[in-house]
Amino acid sequence: MNGKTPRLPSNGGSTRPFTTVDLVIFTVLDDVLKVLLVQRPEGGGEPFPGRWALPGGIVDVARDADLADCARRTLREKTGVESPYLEQLGSWGGAARDPRGWSATHVYLALMPASGVVLARGGNAADVRWFEVDGRLPALAFDHAEILLAAIERLRSKVEYTSLPAFLLDEPFTLPQLQRIYEIVLGRPVDKSGFRTRMLASDLLEAEGTVTSDTGRAALAFRLRDRRVPVVFPRTFSPRGEK
């Protein structure tokens, strides 16, 4: 993590809410879907000292042209990654979510290969770590547990009919590697022949020569034609053994 996140000041009873952007950053590491969390500092009068939270930042009116710009800047400062997949998840706001005053946060979902992220403490984070989405997560600060649950549900529902998992892979990749990422995110096996047919029939991939596969043999490699938006498929993916 590079760059210092400005500390959120007390609004002193002002009627203006705090405005922040939070990120739910997913990756696949060691064949497990994981989310990036940061640990809040113990001192300095910060709320929820020592608790884990989603990485985020305050909207900087001098540098951020819009919310997406703030999300990209915050992501770059937290992970060093410039242009992963970003999608606005939603907004959360209220008088009770932050003890310092009325606040609103605009949340973005980010997908990236784990190899592109170098985790390091920085700013006002005491620690930073990947956590298993389906494992035992720590208690989260603010309303971040609710936000994370919404992000997981959004990701898994969209994976059923889009190419989102491809954004979790380094390029180039093989079709078996892409299928494995789908299965990890969905939490279930996917029919191999149907998966291959759908991928090759779509306008999602372009050939990129060959690479050494996980079995040690040469395999066809691919990359995304367009990394800006996911492809939407007409049907959901069938479990293994179904057509």
PDB file of C-alpha atoms in Angstrom:
ATOM      1  CA  MET A   1       0.000   0.000   0.000  1.00  0.00           C
ATOM      2  CA  ASN A   2       1.435   3.341  -1.015  1.00  0.00           C
ATOM      3  CA  GLY A   3       0.172   6.829  -0.385  1.00  0.00           C
ATOM      4  CA  LYS A   4      -1.349   8.287   2.726  1.00  0.00           C
ATOM      5  CA  THR A   5      -5.089   8.303   3.211  1.00  0.00           C
ATOM      6  CA  PRO A   6      -6.310  11.579   4.737  1.00  0.00           C
ATOM      7  CA  ARG A   7      -7.809  11.210   8.190  1.00  0.00           C
ATOM      8  CA  LEU A   8     -11.530  11.805   8.303  1.00  0.00           C
ATOM      9  CA  PRO A   9     -12.064  14.906  10.493  1.00  0.00           C
ATOM     10  CA  SER A  10     -14.901  15.465  12.934  1.00  0.00           C
ATOM     11  CA  ASN A  11     -17.643  17.469  11.300  1.00  0.00           C
ATOM     12  CA  GLY A  12     -18.327  19.308  14.529  1.00  0.00           C
ATOM     13  CA  GLY A  13     -22.058  18.913  14.177  1.00  0.00           C
ATOM     14  CA  SER A  14     -22.085  20.223  10.602  1.00  0.00           C
ATOM     15  CA  THR A  15     -25.116  19.329   8.489  1.00  0.00           C
ATOM     16  CA  ARG A  16     -22.801  18.274   5.664  1.00  0.00           C
ATOM     17  CA  PRO A  17     -22.134  14.503   5.620  1.00  0.00           C
ATOM     18  CA  PHE A  18     -18.723  12.923   5.232  1.00  0.00           C
ATOM     19  CA  THR A  19     -18.281  11.585   1.697  1.00  0.00           C
ATOM     20  CA  THR A  20     -15.982   8.630   1.111  1.00  0.00           C
ATOM     21  CA  VAL A  21     -15.332   5.849  -1.376  1.00  0.00           C
ATOM     22  CA  ASP A  22     -14.791   2.275  -0.168  1.00  0.00           C
ATOM     23  CA  LEU A  23     -13.439  -0.628  -2.208  1.00  0.00           C
ATOM     24  CA  VAL A  24     -14.276  -4.323  -2.090  1.00  0.00           C
ATOM     25  CA  ILE A  25     -11.212  -5.830  -3.753  1.00  0.00           C
ATOM     26  CA  PHE A  26     -11.418  -9.498  -4.732  1.00  0.00           C
ATOM     27  CA  THR A  27      -8.702 -11.834  -5.958  1.00  0.00           C
ATOM     28  CA  VAL A  28      -8.083 -15.577  -6.206  1.00  0.00           C
ATOM     29  CA  LEU A  29      -5.027 -16.718  -4.255  1.00  0.00           C
ATOM     30  CA  ASP A  30      -4.058 -20.349  -3.614  1.00  0.00           C
ATOM     31  CA  ASP A  31      -7.301 -21.456  -5.314  1.00  0.00           C
ATOM     32  CA  VAL A  32      -9.421 -19.458  -2.843  1.00  0.00           C
ATOM     33  CA  LEU A  33     -11.558 -16.347  -3.375  1.00  0.00           C
ATOM     34  CA  LYS A  34     -10.214 -13.620  -1.096  1.00  0.00           C
ATOM     35  CA  VAL A  35     -10.976 -10.008  -0.157  1.00  0.00           C
ATOM     36  CA  LEU A  36      -8.526  -7.295   0.865  1.00  0.00           C
ATOM     37  CA  LEU A  37      -8.974  -5.797   4.345  1.00  0.00           C
ATOM     38  CA  VAL A  38      -7.001  -3.154   6.235  1.00  0.00           C
ATOM     39  CA  GLN A  39      -6.596  -2.882   9.992  1.00  0.00           C
ATOM     40  CA  ARG A  40      -7.477   0.455  11.541  1.00  0.00           C
ATOM     41  CA  PRO A  41      -4.928   2.170  13.843  1.00  0.00           C
ATOM     42  CA  GLU A  42      -5.108   1.787  17.599  1.00  0.00           C
ATOM     43  CA  GLY A  43      -4.486   5.411  18.573  1.00  0.00           C
ATOM     44  CA  GLY A  44      -5.198   8.919  17.383  1.00  0.00           C
ATOM     45  CA  GLY A  45      -8.844   8.998  18.358  1.00  0.00           C
ATOM     46  CA  GLU A  46      -9.929   6.964  15.319  1.00  0.00           C
ATOM     47  CA  PRO A  47     -13.205   5.038  15.665  1.00  0.00           C
ATOM     48  CA  PHE A  48     -13.112   1.219  15.735  1.00  0.00           C
ATOM     49  CA  PRO A  49      -9.422   1.043  16.755  1.00  0.00           C
ATOM     50  CA  GLY A  50      -7.738  -2.185  15.745  1.00  0.00           C
ATOM     51  CA  ARG A  51     -10.764  -3.407  13.769  1.00  0.00           C
ATOM     52  CA  TRP A  52     -10.497  -4.594  10.190  1.00  0.00           C
ATOM     53  CA  ALA A  53     -12.254  -2.684   7.415  1.00  0.00           C
ATOM     54  CA  LEU A  54     -12.573  -2.318   3.678  1.00  0.00           C
ATOM     55  CA  PRO A  55      -9.933  -0.010   2.183  1.00  0.00           C
ATOM     56  CA  GLY A  56     -11.256   3.424   1.357  1.00  0.00           C
ATOM     57  CA  GLY A  57     -10.539   7.093   1.050  1.00  0.00           C
ATOM     58  CA  ILE A  58     -12.073  10.542   1.305  1.00  0.00           C
ATOM     59  CA  VAL A  59     -13.235  12.250  -1.869  1.00  0.00           C
ATOM     60  CA  ASP A  60     -10.584  14.832  -2.759  1.00  0.00           C
ATOM     61  CA  VAL A  61     -12.275  17.638  -4.658  1.00  0.00           C
ATOM     62  CA  ALA A  62      -8.907  18.924  -5.895  1.00  0.00           C
ATOM     63  CA  ARG A  63      -7.919  15.603  -7.505  1.00  0.00           C
ATOM     64  CA  ASP A  64     -11.090  13.582  -8.112  1.00  0.00           C
ATOM     65  CA  ALA A  65     -13.242  14.597 -11.074  1.00  0.00           C
ATOM     66  CA  ASP A  66     -15.939  12.111 -10.055  1.00  0.00           C
ATOM     67  CA  LEU A  67     -16.558   9.082  -7.822  1.00  0.00           C
ATOM     68  CA  ALA A  68     -14.965   6.646 -10.262  1.00  0.00           C
ATOM     69  CA  ASP A  69     -11.866   8.848 -10.331  1.00  0.00           C
ATOM     70  CA  CYS A  70     -11.725   8.716  -6.536  1.00  0.00           C
ATOM     71  CA  ALA A  71     -12.117   4.926  -6.623  1.00  0.00           C
ATOM     72  CA  ARG A  72      -9.269   4.554  -9.126  1.00  0.00           C
ATOM     73  CA  ARG A  73      -7.004   6.827  -7.088  1.00  0.00           C
ATOM     74  CA  THR A  74      -7.804   5.024  -3.841  1.00  0.00           C
ATOM     75  CA  LEU A  75      -7.192   1.660  -5.487  1.00  0.00           C
ATOM     76  CA  ARG A  76      -3.846   2.834  -6.832  1.00  0.00           C
ATOM     77  CA  GLU A  77      -2.794   4.123  -3.419  1.00  0.00           C
ATOM     78  CA  LYS A  78      -3.877   0.943  -1.628  1.00  0.00           C
ATOM     79  CA  THR A  79      -2.557  -1.669  -4.070  1.00  0.00           C
ATOM     80  CA  GLY A  80      -0.303  -0.015  -6.633  1.00  0.00           C
ATOM     81  CA  VAL A  81      -2.576  -1.329  -9.416  1.00  0.00           C
ATOM     82  CA  GLU A  82      -3.676   1.127 -12.083  1.00  0.00           C
ATOM     83  CA  SER A  83      -6.554  -0.278 -14.099  1.00  0.00           C
ATOM     84  CA  PRO A  84      -8.321  -3.396 -12.826  1.00  0.00           C
ATOM     85  CA  TYR A  85     -12.007  -4.055 -13.319  1.00  0.00           C
ATOM     86  CA  LEU A  86     -14.095  -1.566 -11.339  1.00  0.00           C
ATOM     87  CA  GLU A  87     -17.868  -1.566 -10.916  1.00  0.00           C
ATOM     88  CA  GLN A  88     -19.985   0.646  -8.683  1.00  0.00           C
ATOM     89  CA  LEU A  89     -21.731  -1.562  -6.139  1.00  0.00           C
ATOM     90  CA  GLY A  90     -23.941   0.993  -4.419  1.00  0.00           C
ATOM     91  CA  SER A  91     -24.102   3.682  -1.735  1.00  0.00           C
ATOM     92  CA  TRP A  92     -24.553   3.463   2.020  1.00  0.00           C
ATOM     93  CA  GLY A  93     -25.292   6.408   4.273  1.00  0.00           C
ATOM     94  CA  GLY A  94     -26.774   7.408   7.601  1.00  0.00           C
ATOM     95  CA  ALA A  95     -26.260   9.116  10.936  1.00  0.00           C
ATOM     96  CA  ALA A  96     -25.354   5.920  12.804  1.00  0.00           C
ATOM     97  CA  ARG A  97     -22.731   4.284  10.584  1.00  0.00           C
ATOM     98  CA  ASP A  98     -19.838   6.517  11.786  1.00  0.00           C
ATOM     99  CA  PRO A  99     -19.568   7.890  15.351  1.00  0.00           C
ATOM    100  CA  ARG A 100     -17.997  11.086  14.011  1.00  0.00           C
ATOM    101  CA  GLY A 101     -21.167  12.167  12.250  1.00  0.00           C
ATOM    102  CA  TRP A 102     -23.525  11.650   9.333  1.00  0.00           C
ATOM    103  CA  SER A 103     -21.615   9.911   6.539  1.00  0.00           C
ATOM    104  CA  ALA A 104     -22.143   8.494   3.078  1.00  0.00           C
ATOM    105  CA  THR A 105     -19.898   6.080   1.228  1.00  0.00           C
ATOM    106  CA  HIS A 106     -19.968   5.064  -2.417  1.00  0.00           C
ATOM    107  CA  VAL A 107     -18.703   1.516  -2.824  1.00  0.00           C
ATOM    108  CA  TYR A 108     -16.874   0.017  -5.792  1.00  0.00           C
ATOM    109  CA  LEU A 109     -16.174  -3.642  -6.500  1.00  0.00           C
ATOM    110  CA  ALA A 110     -12.699  -4.373  -7.913  1.00  0.00           C
ATOM    111  CA  LEU A 111     -11.312  -7.580  -9.435  1.00  0.00           C
ATOM    112  CA  MET A 112      -7.609  -8.210  -9.981  1.00  0.00           C
ATOM    113  CA  PRO A 113      -4.977 -10.932 -10.236  1.00  0.00           C
ATOM    114  CA  ALA A 114      -3.160 -11.418  -6.934  1.00  0.00           C
ATOM    115  CA  SER A 115       0.229 -11.284  -8.664  1.00  0.00           C
ATOM    116  CA  GLY A 116      -0.223  -7.592  -9.420  1.00  0.00           C
ATOM    117  CA  VAL A 117      -0.649  -6.555  -5.789  1.00  0.00           C
ATOM    118  CA  VAL A 118       2.165  -5.945  -3.319  1.00  0.00           C
ATOM    119  CA  LEU A 119       0.719  -5.596   0.182  1.00  0.00           C
ATOM    120  CA  ALA A 120       2.452  -3.146   2.505  1.00  0.00           C
ATOM    121  CA  ARG A 121       1.339  -1.064   5.451  1.00  0.00           C
ATOM    122  CA  GLY A 122       0.871   2.594   4.733  1.00  0.00           C
ATOM    123  CA  GLY A 123      -1.208   5.677   5.423  1.00  0.00           C
ATOM    124  CA  ASN A 124      -3.351   5.124   8.503  1.00  0.00           C
ATOM    125  CA  ALA A 125      -3.507   1.313   8.146  1.00  0.00           C
ATOM    126  CA  ALA A 126      -1.830  -0.751  10.872  1.00  0.00           C
ATOM    127  CA  ASP A 127      -1.911  -3.875   8.694  1.00  0.00           C
ATOM    128  CA  VAL A 128      -3.281  -5.131   5.383  1.00  0.00           C
ATOM    129  CA  ARG A 129      -4.141  -8.705   4.483  1.00  0.00           C
ATOM    130  CA  TRP A 130      -6.100 -10.992   2.159  1.00  0.00           C
ATOM    131  CA  PHE A 131      -8.940 -12.884   3.894  1.00  0.00           C
ATOM    132  CA  GLU A 132     -10.848 -15.903   2.635  1.00  0.00           C
ATOM    133  CA  VAL A 133     -14.364 -14.844   1.654  1.00  0.00           C
ATOM    134  CA  ASP A 134     -15.851 -18.121   2.890  1.00  0.00           C
ATOM    135  CA  GLY A 135     -13.562 -18.405   5.892  1.00  0.00           C
ATOM    136  CA  ARG A 136     -13.839 -16.940   9.354  1.00  0.00           C
ATOM    137  CA  LEU A 137     -13.749 -13.200   8.768  1.00  0.00           C
ATOM    138  CA  PRO A 138     -12.889 -10.767  11.571  1.00  0.00           C
ATOM    139  CA  ALA A 139     -15.460  -8.338  12.937  1.00  0.00           C
ATOM    140  CA  LEU A 140     -15.491  -5.370  10.551  1.00  0.00           C
ATOM    141  CA  ALA A 141     -15.692  -1.663  11.342  1.00  0.00           C
ATOM    142  CA  PHE A 142     -18.630   0.570  10.432  1.00  0.00           C
ATOM    143  CA  ASP A 143     -21.201  -1.240   8.237  1.00  0.00           C
ATOM    144  CA  HIS A 144     -18.526  -2.971   6.201  1.00  0.00           C
ATOM    145  CA  ALA A 145     -19.817  -6.482   6.987  1.00  0.00           C
ATOM    146  CA  GLU A 146     -23.115  -5.573   5.309  1.00  0.00           C
ATOM    147  CA  ILE A 147     -21.271  -4.026   2.356  1.00  0.00           C
ATOM    148  CA  LEU A 148     -18.997  -7.041   1.928  1.00  0.00           C
ATOM    149  CA  LEU A 149     -21.956  -9.423   1.945  1.00  0.00           C
ATOM    150  CA  ALA A 150     -23.655  -7.358  -0.761  1.00  0.00           C
ATOM    151  CA  ALA A 151     -20.459  -7.418  -2.838  1.00  0.00           C
ATOM    152  CA  ILE A 152     -20.096 -11.201  -2.566  1.00  0.00           C
ATOM    153  CA  GLU A 153     -23.712 -11.700  -3.596  1.00  0.00           C
ATOM    154  CA  ARG A 154     -23.293  -9.301  -6.543  1.00  0.00           C
ATOM    155  CA  LEU A 155     -20.117 -11.019  -7.726  1.00  0.00           C
ATOM    156  CA  ARG A 156     -21.469 -14.561  -7.537  1.00  0.00           C
ATOM    157  CA  SER A 157     -24.775 -13.693  -9.163  1.00  0.00           C
ATOM    158  CA  LYS A 158     -23.069 -11.927 -12.092  1.00  0.00           C
ATOM    159  CA  VAL A 159     -20.490 -14.701 -12.537  1.00  0.00           C
ATOM    160  CA  GLU A 160     -23.379 -17.011 -13.484  1.00  0.00           C
ATOM    161  CA  TYR A 161     -23.906 -15.126 -16.757  1.00  0.00           C
ATOM    162  CA  THR A 162     -20.860 -12.885 -17.401  1.00  0.00           C
ATOM    163  CA  SER A 163     -17.125 -13.041 -18.027  1.00  0.00           C
ATOM    164  CA  LEU A 164     -16.168 -11.342 -14.734  1.00  0.00           C
ATOM    165  CA  PRO A 165     -13.832 -14.127 -13.490  1.00  0.00           C
ATOM    166  CA  ALA A 166     -11.489 -13.465 -16.422  1.00  0.00           C
ATOM    167  CA  PHE A 167     -10.488 -10.203 -14.714  1.00  0.00           C
ATOM    168  CA  LEU A 168      -9.021 -12.271 -11.857  1.00  0.00           C
ATOM    169  CA  LEU A 169      -6.435 -13.885 -14.152  1.00  0.00           C
ATOM    170  CA  ASP A 170      -3.094 -12.745 -15.498  1.00  0.00           C
ATOM    171  CA  GLU A 171      -2.888 -12.780 -19.262  1.00  0.00           C
ATOM    172  CA  PRO A 172      -2.382 -14.919 -21.232  1.00  0.00           C
ATOM    173  CA  PHE A 173      -4.335 -17.798 -19.705  1.00  0.00           C
ATOM    174  CA  THR A 174      -5.677 -21.175 -20.799  1.00  0.00           C
ATOM    175  CA  LEU A 175      -9.310 -22.273 -20.915  1.00  0.00           C
ATOM    176  CA  PRO A 176      -8.819 -24.790 -18.058  1.00  0.00           C
ATOM    177  CA  GLN A 177      -7.352 -21.987 -15.930  1.00  0.00           C
ATOM    178  CA  LEU A 178     -10.327 -19.762 -16.716  1.00  0.00           C
ATOM    179  CA  GLN A 179     -12.783 -22.563 -15.926  1.00  0.00           C
ATOM    180  CA  ARG A 180     -11.041 -23.167 -12.601  1.00  0.00           C
ATOM    181  CA  ILE A 181     -11.468 -19.491 -11.663  1.00  0.00           C
ATOM    182  CA  TYR A 182     -15.182 -19.721 -12.454  1.00  0.00           C
ATOM    183  CA  GLU A 183     -15.506 -22.784 -10.244  1.00  0.00           C
ATOM    184  CA  ILE A 184     -13.632 -21.134  -7.358  1.00  0.00           C
ATOM    185  CA  VAL A 185     -15.826 -18.029  -7.423  1.00  0.00           C
ATOM    186  CA  LEU A 186     -19.065 -19.974  -7.870  1.00  0.00           C
ATOM    187  CA  GLY A 187     -18.103 -22.604  -5.318  1.00  0.00           C
ATOM    188  CA  ARG A 188     -19.163 -25.476  -7.584  1.00  0.00           C
ATOM    189  CA  PRO A 189     -17.925 -27.354 -10.689  1.00  0.00           C
ATOM    190  CA  VAL A 190     -18.885 -26.235 -14.195  1.00  0.00           C
ATOM    191  CA  ASP A 191     -19.536 -28.492 -17.187  1.00  0.00           C
ATOM    192  CA  LYS A 192     -16.293 -28.584 -19.206  1.00  0.00           C
ATOM    193  CA  SER A 193     -17.634 -29.035 -22.743  1.00  0.00           C
ATOM    194  CA  GLY A 194     -20.368 -26.440 -22.320  1.00  0.00           C
ATOM    195  CA  PHE A 195     -17.914 -23.986 -20.806  1.00  0.00           C
ATOM    196  CA  ARG A 196     -15.410 -24.394 -23.637  1.00  0.00           C
ATOM    197  CA  THR A 197     -18.084 -24.031 -26.293  1.00  0.00           C
ATOM    198  CA  ARG A 198     -19.466 -20.865 -24.731  1.00  0.00           C
ATOM    199  CA  MET A 199     -16.055 -19.229 -24.322  1.00  0.00           C
ATOM    200  CA  LEU A 200     -14.903 -19.949 -27.874  1.00  0.00           C
ATOM    201  CA  ALA A 201     -18.247 -18.969 -29.430  1.00  0.00           C
ATOM    202  CA  SER A 202     -18.360 -15.611 -27.674  1.00  0.00           C
ATOM    203  CA  ASP A 203     -16.492 -12.461 -28.653  1.00  0.00           C
ATOM    204  CA  LEU A 204     -14.681 -12.573 -25.313  1.00  0.00           C
ATOM    205  CA  LEU A 205     -11.266 -14.043 -26.154  1.00  0.00           C
ATOM    206  CA  GLU A 206      -8.507 -13.696 -28.698  1.00  0.00           C
ATOM    207  CA  ALA A 207      -5.734 -16.250 -29.221  1.00  0.00           C
ATOM    208  CA  GLU A 208      -2.292 -15.473 -27.832  1.00  0.00           C
ATOM    209  CA  GLY A 209      -0.103 -18.379 -28.967  1.00  0.00           C
ATOM    210  CA  THR A 210       0.704 -21.171 -26.541  1.00  0.00           C
ATOM    211  CA  VAL A 211       1.861 -21.428 -22.930  1.00  0.00           C
ATOM    212  CA  THR A 212       2.948 -24.280 -20.700  1.00  0.00           C
ATOM    213  CA  SER A 213      -0.178 -25.616 -18.997  1.00  0.00           C
ATOM    214  CA  ASP A 214      -0.505 -26.797 -15.408  1.00  0.00           C
ATOM    215  CA  THR A 215       0.168 -30.331 -16.691  1.00  0.00           C
ATOM    216  CA  GLY A 216       3.468 -29.267 -18.278  1.00  0.00           C
ATOM    217  CA  ARG A 217       2.199 -29.517 -21.868  1.00  0.00           C
ATOM    218  CA  ALA A 218       1.819 -26.751 -24.432  1.00  0.00           C
ATOM    219  CA  ALA A 219      -1.704 -25.320 -24.411  1.00  0.00           C
ATOM    220  CA  LEU A 220      -3.545 -22.639 -26.359  1.00  0.00           C
ATOM    221  CA  ALA A 221      -3.449 -19.303 -24.590  1.00  0.00           C
ATOM    222  CA  PHE A 222      -5.912 -16.435 -24.690  1.00  0.00           C
ATOM    223  CA  ARG A 223      -6.425 -12.870 -23.565  1.00  0.00           C
ATOM    224  CA  LEU A 224      -9.490 -10.651 -23.314  1.00  0.00           C
ATOM    225  CA  ARG A 225     -10.440  -8.668 -26.398  1.00  0.00           C
ATOM    226  CA  ASP A 226     -11.732  -5.840 -24.207  1.00  0.00           C
ATOM    227  CA  ARG A 227     -10.804  -5.368 -20.549  1.00  0.00           C
ATOM    228  CA  ARG A 228     -13.165  -2.432 -20.058  1.00  0.00           C
ATOM    229  CA  VAL A 229     -16.460  -4.300 -19.744  1.00  0.00           C
ATOM    230  CA  PRO A 230     -17.482  -7.946 -19.177  1.00  0.00           C
ATOM    231  CA  VAL A 231     -19.297 -10.017 -21.783  1.00  0.00           C
ATOM    232  CA  VAL A 232     -22.871 -11.034 -20.915  1.00  0.00           C
ATOM    233  CA  PHE A 233     -23.912 -14.586 -21.855  1.00  0.00           C
ATOM    234  CA  PRO A 234     -27.514 -15.560 -22.718  1.00  0.00           C
ATOM    235  CA  ARG A 235     -27.636 -18.440 -20.200  1.00  0.00           C
ATOM    236  CA  THR A 236     -26.164 -19.279 -16.810  1.00  0.00           C
ATOM    237  CA  PHE A 237     -23.411 -21.881 -16.485  1.00  0.00           C
ATOM    238  CA  SER A 238     -24.461 -25.499 -16.026  1.00  0.00           C
ATOM    239  CA  PRO A 239     -22.966 -27.568 -13.188  1.00  0.00           C
ATOM    240  CA  ARG A 240     -20.667 -30.394 -14.228  1.00  0.00           C
ATOM    241  CA  GLY A 241     -22.596 -33.264 -15.781  1.00  0.00           C
ATOM    242  CA  GLU A 242     -25.476 -31.048 -16.939  1.00  0.00           C
ATOM    243  CA  LYS A 243     -26.006 -29.451 -20.345  1.00  0.00           C
TER     244      LYS A 243
END
